[in-house]
PDB file of C-alpha atoms and ligand atoms in Angstrom:
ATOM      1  CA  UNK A   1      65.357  36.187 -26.540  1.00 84.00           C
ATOM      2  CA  UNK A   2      62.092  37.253 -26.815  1.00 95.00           C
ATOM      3  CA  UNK A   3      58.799  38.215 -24.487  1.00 97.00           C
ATOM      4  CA  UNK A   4      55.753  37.013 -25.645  1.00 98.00           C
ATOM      5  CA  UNK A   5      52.170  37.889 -25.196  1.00 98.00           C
ATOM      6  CA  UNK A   6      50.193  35.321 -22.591  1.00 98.00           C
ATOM      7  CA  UNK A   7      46.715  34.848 -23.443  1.00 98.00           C
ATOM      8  CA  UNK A   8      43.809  35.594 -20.844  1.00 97.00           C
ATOM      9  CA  UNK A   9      40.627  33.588 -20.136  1.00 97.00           C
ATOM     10  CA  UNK A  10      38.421  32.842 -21.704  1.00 96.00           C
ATOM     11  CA  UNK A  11      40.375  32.956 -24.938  1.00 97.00           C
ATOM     12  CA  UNK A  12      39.355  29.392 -26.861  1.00 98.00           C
ATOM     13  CA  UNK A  13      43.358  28.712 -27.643  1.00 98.00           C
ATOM     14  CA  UNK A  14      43.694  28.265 -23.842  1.00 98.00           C
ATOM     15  CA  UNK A  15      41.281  25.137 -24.249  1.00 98.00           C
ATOM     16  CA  UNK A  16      43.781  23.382 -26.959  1.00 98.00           C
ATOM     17  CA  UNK A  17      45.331  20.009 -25.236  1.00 98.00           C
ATOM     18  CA  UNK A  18      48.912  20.474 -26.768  1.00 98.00           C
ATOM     19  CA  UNK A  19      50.819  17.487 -28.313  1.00 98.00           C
ATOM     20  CA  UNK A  20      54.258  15.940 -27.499  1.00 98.00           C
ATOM     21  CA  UNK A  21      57.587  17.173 -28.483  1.00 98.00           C
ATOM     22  CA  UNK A  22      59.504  15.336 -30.340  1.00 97.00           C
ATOM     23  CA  UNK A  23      62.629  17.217 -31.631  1.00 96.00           C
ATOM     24  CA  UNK A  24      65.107  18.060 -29.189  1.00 97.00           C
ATOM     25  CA  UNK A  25      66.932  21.008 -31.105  1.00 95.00           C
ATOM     26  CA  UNK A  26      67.383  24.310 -31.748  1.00 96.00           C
ATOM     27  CA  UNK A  27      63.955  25.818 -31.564  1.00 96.00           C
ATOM     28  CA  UNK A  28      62.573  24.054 -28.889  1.00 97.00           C
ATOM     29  CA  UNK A  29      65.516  25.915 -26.752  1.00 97.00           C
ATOM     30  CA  UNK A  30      64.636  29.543 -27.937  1.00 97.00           C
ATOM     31  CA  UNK A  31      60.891  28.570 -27.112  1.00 98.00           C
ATOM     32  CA  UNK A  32      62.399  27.521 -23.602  1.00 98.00           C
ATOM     33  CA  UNK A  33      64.342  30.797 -23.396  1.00 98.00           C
ATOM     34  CA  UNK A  34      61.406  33.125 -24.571  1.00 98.00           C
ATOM     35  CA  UNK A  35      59.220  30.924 -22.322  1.00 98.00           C
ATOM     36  CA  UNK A  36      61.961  31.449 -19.110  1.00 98.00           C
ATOM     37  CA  UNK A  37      62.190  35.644 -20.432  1.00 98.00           C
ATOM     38  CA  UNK A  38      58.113  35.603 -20.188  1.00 98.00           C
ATOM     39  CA  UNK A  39      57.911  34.195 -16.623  1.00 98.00           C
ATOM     40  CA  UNK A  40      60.423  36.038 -15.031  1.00 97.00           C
ATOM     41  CA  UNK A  41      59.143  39.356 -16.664  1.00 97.00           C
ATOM     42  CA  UNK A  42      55.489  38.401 -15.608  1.00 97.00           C
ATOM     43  CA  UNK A  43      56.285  37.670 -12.693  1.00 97.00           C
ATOM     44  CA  UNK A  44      55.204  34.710 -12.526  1.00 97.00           C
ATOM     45  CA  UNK A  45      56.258  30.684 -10.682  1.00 98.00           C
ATOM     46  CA  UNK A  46      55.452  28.741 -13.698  1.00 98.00           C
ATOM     47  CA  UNK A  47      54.620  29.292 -17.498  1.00 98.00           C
ATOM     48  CA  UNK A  48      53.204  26.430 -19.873  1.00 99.00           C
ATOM     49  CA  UNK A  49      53.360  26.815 -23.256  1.00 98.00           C
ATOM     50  CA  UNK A  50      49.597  27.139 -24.291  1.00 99.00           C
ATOM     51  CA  UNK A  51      49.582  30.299 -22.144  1.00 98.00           C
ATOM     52  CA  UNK A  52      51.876  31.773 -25.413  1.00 98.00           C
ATOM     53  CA  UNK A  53      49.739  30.004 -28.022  1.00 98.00           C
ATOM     54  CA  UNK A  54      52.137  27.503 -28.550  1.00 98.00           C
ATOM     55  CA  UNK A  55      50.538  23.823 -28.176  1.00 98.00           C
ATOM     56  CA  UNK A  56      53.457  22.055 -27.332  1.00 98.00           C
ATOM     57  CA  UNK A  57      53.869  20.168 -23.963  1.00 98.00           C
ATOM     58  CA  UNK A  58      56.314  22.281 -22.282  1.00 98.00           C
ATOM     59  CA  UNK A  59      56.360  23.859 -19.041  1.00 98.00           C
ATOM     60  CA  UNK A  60      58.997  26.302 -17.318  1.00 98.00           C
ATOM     61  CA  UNK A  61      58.746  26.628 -13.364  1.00 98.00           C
ATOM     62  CA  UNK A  62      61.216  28.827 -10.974  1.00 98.00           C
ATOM     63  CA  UNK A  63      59.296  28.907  -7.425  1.00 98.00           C
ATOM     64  CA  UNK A  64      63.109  30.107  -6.217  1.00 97.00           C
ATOM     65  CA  UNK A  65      62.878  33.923  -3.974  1.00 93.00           C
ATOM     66  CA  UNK A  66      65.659  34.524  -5.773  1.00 93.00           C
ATOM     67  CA  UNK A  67      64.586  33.392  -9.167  1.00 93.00           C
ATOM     68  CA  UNK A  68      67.515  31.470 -10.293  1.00 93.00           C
ATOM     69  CA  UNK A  69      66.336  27.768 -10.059  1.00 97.00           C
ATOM     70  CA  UNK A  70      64.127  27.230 -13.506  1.00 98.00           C
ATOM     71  CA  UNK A  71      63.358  24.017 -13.981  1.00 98.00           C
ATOM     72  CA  UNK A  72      62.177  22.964 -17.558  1.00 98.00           C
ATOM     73  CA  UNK A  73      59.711  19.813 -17.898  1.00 98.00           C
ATOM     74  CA  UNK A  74      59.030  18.635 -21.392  1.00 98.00           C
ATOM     75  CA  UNK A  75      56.508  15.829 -21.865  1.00 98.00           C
ATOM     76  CA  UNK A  76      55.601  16.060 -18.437  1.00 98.00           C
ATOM     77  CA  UNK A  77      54.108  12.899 -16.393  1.00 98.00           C
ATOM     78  CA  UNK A  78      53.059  12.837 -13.321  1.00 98.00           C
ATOM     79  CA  UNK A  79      53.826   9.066 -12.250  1.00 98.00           C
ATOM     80  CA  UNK A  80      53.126   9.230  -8.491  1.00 98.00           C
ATOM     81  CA  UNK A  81      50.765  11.827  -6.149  1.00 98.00           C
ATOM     82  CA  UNK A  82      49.969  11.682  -2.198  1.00 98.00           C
ATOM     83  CA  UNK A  83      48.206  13.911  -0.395  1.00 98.00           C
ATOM     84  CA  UNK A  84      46.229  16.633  -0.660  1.00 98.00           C
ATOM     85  CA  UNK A  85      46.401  20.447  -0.100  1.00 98.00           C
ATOM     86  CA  UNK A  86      44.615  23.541  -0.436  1.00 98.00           C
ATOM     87  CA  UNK A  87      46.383  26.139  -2.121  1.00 97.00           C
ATOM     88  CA  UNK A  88      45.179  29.918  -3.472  1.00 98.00           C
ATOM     89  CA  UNK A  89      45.928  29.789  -6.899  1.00 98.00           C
ATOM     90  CA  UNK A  90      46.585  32.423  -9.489  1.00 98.00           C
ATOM     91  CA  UNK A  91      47.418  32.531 -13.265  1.00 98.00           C
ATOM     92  CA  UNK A  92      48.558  34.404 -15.496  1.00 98.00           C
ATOM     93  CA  UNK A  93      46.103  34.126 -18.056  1.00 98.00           C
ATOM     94  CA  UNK A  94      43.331  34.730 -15.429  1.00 98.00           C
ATOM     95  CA  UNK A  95      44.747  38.103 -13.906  1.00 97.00           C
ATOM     96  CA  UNK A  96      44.012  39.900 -10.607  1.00 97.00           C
ATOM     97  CA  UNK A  97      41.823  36.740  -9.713  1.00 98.00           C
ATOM     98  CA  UNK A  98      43.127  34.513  -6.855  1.00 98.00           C
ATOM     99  CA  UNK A  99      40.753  31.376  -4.912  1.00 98.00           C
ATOM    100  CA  UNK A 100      41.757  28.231  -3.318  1.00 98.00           C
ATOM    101  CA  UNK A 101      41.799  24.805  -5.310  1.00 98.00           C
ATOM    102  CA  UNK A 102      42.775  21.667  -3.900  1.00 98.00           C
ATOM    103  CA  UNK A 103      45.463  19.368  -5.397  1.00 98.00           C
ATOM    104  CA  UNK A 104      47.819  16.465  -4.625  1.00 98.00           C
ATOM    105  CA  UNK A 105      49.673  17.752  -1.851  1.00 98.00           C
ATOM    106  CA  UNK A 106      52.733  15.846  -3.096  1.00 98.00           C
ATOM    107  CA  UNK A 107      53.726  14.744  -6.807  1.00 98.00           C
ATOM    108  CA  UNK A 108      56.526  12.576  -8.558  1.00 98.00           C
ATOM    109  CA  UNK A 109      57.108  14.114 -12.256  1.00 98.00           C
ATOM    110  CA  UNK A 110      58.979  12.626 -15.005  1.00 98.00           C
ATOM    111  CA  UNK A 111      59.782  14.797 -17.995  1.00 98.00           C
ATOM    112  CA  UNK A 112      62.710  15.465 -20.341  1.00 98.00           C
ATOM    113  CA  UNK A 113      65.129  17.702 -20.532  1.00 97.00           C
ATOM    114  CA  UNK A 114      65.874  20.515 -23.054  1.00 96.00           C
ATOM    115  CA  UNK A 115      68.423  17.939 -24.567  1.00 95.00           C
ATOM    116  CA  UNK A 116      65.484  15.166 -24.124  1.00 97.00           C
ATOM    117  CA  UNK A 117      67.151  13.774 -21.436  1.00 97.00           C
ATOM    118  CA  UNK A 118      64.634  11.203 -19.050  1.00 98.00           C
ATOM    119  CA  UNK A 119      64.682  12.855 -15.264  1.00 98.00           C
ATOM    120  CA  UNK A 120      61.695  12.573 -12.794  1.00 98.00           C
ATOM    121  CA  UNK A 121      61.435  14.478  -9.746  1.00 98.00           C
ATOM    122  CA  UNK A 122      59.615  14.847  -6.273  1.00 98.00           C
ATOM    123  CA  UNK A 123      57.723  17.975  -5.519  1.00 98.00           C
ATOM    124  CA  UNK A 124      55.773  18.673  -2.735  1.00 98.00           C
ATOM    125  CA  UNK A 125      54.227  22.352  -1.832  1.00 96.00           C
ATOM    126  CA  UNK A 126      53.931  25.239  -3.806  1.00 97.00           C
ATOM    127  CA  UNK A 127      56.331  23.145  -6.476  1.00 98.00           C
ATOM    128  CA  UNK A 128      53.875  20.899  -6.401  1.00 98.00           C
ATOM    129  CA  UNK A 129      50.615  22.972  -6.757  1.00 98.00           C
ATOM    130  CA  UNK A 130      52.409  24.532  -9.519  1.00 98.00           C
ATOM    131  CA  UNK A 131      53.569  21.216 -11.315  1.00 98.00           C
ATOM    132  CA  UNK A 132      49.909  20.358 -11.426  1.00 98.00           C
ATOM    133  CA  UNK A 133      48.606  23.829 -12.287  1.00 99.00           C
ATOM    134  CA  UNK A 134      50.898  23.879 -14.975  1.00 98.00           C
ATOM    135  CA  UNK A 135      50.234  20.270 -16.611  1.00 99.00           C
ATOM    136  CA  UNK A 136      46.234  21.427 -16.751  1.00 98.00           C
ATOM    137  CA  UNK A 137      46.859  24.338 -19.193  1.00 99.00           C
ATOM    138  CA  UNK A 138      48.835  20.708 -21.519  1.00 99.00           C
ATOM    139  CA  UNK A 139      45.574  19.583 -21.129  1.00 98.00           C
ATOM    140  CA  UNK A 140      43.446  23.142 -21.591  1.00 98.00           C
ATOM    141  CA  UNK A 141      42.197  23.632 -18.278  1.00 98.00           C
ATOM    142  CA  UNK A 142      42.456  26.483 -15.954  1.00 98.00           C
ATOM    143  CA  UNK A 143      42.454  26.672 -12.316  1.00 98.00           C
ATOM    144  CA  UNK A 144      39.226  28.202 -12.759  1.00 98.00           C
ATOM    145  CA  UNK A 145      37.437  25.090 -13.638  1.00 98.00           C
ATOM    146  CA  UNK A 146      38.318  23.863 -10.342  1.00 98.00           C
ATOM    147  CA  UNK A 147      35.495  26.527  -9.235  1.00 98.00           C
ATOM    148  CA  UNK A 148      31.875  26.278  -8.889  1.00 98.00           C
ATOM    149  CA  UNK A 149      30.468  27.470 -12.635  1.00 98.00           C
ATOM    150  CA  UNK A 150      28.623  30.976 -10.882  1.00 98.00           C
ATOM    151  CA  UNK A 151      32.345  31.686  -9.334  1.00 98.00           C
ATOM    152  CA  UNK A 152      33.841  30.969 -13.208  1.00 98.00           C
ATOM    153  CA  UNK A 153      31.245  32.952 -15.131  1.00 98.00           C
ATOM    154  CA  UNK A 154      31.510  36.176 -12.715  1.00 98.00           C
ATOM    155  CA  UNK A 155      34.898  35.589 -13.291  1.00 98.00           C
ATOM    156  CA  UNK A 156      34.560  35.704 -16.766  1.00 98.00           C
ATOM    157  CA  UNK A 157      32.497  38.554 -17.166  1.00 97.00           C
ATOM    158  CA  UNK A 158      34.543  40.930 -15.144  1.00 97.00           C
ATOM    159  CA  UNK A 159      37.653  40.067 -17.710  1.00 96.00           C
ATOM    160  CA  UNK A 160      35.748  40.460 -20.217  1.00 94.00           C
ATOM    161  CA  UNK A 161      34.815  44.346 -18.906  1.00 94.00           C
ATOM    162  CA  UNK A 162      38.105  45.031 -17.648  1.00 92.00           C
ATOM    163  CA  UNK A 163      39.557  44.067 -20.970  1.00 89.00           C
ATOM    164  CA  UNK A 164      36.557  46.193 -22.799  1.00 88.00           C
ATOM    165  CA  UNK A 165      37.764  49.454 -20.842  1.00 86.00           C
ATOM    166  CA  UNK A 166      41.113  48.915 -21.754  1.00 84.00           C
ATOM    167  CA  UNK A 167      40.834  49.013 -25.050  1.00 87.00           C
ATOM    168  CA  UNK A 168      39.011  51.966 -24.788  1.00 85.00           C
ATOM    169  CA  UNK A 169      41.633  53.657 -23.113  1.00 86.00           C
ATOM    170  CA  UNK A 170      43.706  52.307 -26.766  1.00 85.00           C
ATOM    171  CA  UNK A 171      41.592  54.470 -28.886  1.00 79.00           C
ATOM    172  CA  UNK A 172      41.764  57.875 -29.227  1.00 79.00           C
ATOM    173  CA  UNK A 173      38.847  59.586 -26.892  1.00 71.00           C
ATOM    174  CA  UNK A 174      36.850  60.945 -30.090  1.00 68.00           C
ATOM    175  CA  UNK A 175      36.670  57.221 -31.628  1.00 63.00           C
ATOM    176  CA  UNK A 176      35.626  55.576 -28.208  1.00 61.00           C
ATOM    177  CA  UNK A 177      33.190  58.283 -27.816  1.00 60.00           C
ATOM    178  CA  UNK A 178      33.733  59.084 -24.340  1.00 53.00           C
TER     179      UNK A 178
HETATM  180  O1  GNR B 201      52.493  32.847 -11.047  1.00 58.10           O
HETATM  181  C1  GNR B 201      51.700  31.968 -10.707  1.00 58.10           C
HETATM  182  N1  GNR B 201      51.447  31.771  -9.394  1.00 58.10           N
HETATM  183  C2  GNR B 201      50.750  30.688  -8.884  1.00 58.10           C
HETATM  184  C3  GNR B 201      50.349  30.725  -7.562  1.00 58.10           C
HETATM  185  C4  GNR B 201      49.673  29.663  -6.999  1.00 58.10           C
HETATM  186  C5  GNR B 201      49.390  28.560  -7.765  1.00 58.10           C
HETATM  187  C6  GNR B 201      49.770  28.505  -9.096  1.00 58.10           C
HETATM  188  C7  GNR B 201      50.453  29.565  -9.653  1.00 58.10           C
HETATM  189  S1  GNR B 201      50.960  29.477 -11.304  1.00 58.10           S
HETATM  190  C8  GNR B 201      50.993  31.178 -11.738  1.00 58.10           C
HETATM  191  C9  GNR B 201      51.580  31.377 -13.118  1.00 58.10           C
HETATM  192  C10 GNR B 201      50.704  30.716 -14.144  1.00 58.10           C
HETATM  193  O2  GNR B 201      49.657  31.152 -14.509  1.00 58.10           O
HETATM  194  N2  GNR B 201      51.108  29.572 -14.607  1.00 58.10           N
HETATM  195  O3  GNR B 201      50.367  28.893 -15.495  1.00 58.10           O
HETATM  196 NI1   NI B 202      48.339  29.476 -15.106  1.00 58.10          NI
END
């Protein structure tokens, strides 16, 4: 198993629409397990592949306290929603940044599983939100599109500084000048 690096807003790869998987084998489980290894490390409720670079339509979710109920959707459909809820979201890829986005408050998913297998599922609540979070990043959006454009830009600019200081603090302090 491996951890691997999630990328942060507003990287373009975030903004690929990944494609369906088709083969059912070996490396589609280590993905799975690297993918399951990521999340719990983060921490985080839910990982989809694009967040790793990997533009394949795969999502892992554990929204368990005790972090011991993943559940793996591959090819991912949502075939019935109700509802609606307001939920603060966060992401990985968009860290430190939390605000409320509204959602189906209740959705049926079907997706396979790791052996291809056809299941679908209800979800309702944070399973939910995070269902539907997670099947945006398939498609290349984040929950901060959900925002007003000013709230998404200041967003973007104070990554984009944070980021800048830490990699000064990656340099050694004659180099970075300070
Ligand atoms: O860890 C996460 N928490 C979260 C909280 C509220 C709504 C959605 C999420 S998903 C997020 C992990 C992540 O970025 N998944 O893509
Ligand atoms: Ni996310």
């Amino acid at each position: 198993m491996a951890l691997r690096t999630i990328l942060e807003f507003p990287d373009p790869r975030l903004r690929t629409r990944a494609q369906p998987v088709t083969r059912f084998g070996n490396e589609v489980r280590r993905l799975i397990d690297d993918m399951l290894e990521t999340l719990y490390h983060a921490p985080g409720i839910g990982l989809a592949a694009t967040q790793i670079d990997v533009h394949q339509r795969l999502i892992v979710i554990d929204v368990s306290e005790s972090h011991n109920e993943p559940l793996v959707l591959i090819n991912p459909e949502i075939v019935a929603r109700e509802g609606s809820t307001r939920t603060e979201e966060g992401c990985l890829s968009v860290p430190g940044i939390f605000d409320a986005v509204s959602r189906a408050a209740r959705v049926r998913v079907r997706a396979q599983e790791r052996d291809g297998t056809v299941f679908e599922r209800d979800c309702a609540d944070l399973l939910a939100v995070c269902v539907q979070h997670e099947m945006d990043h398939l498609e290349g959006r984040l929950f901060v599109d959900h925002l007003s454009s000013l709230k998404r830009e200041r967003i973007r600019k104070k990554l984009e500084k944070e980021r800048k200081i830490q990699s000064r603090r990656d340099v050694p302090a004659t180099r970075s000048a300070l």
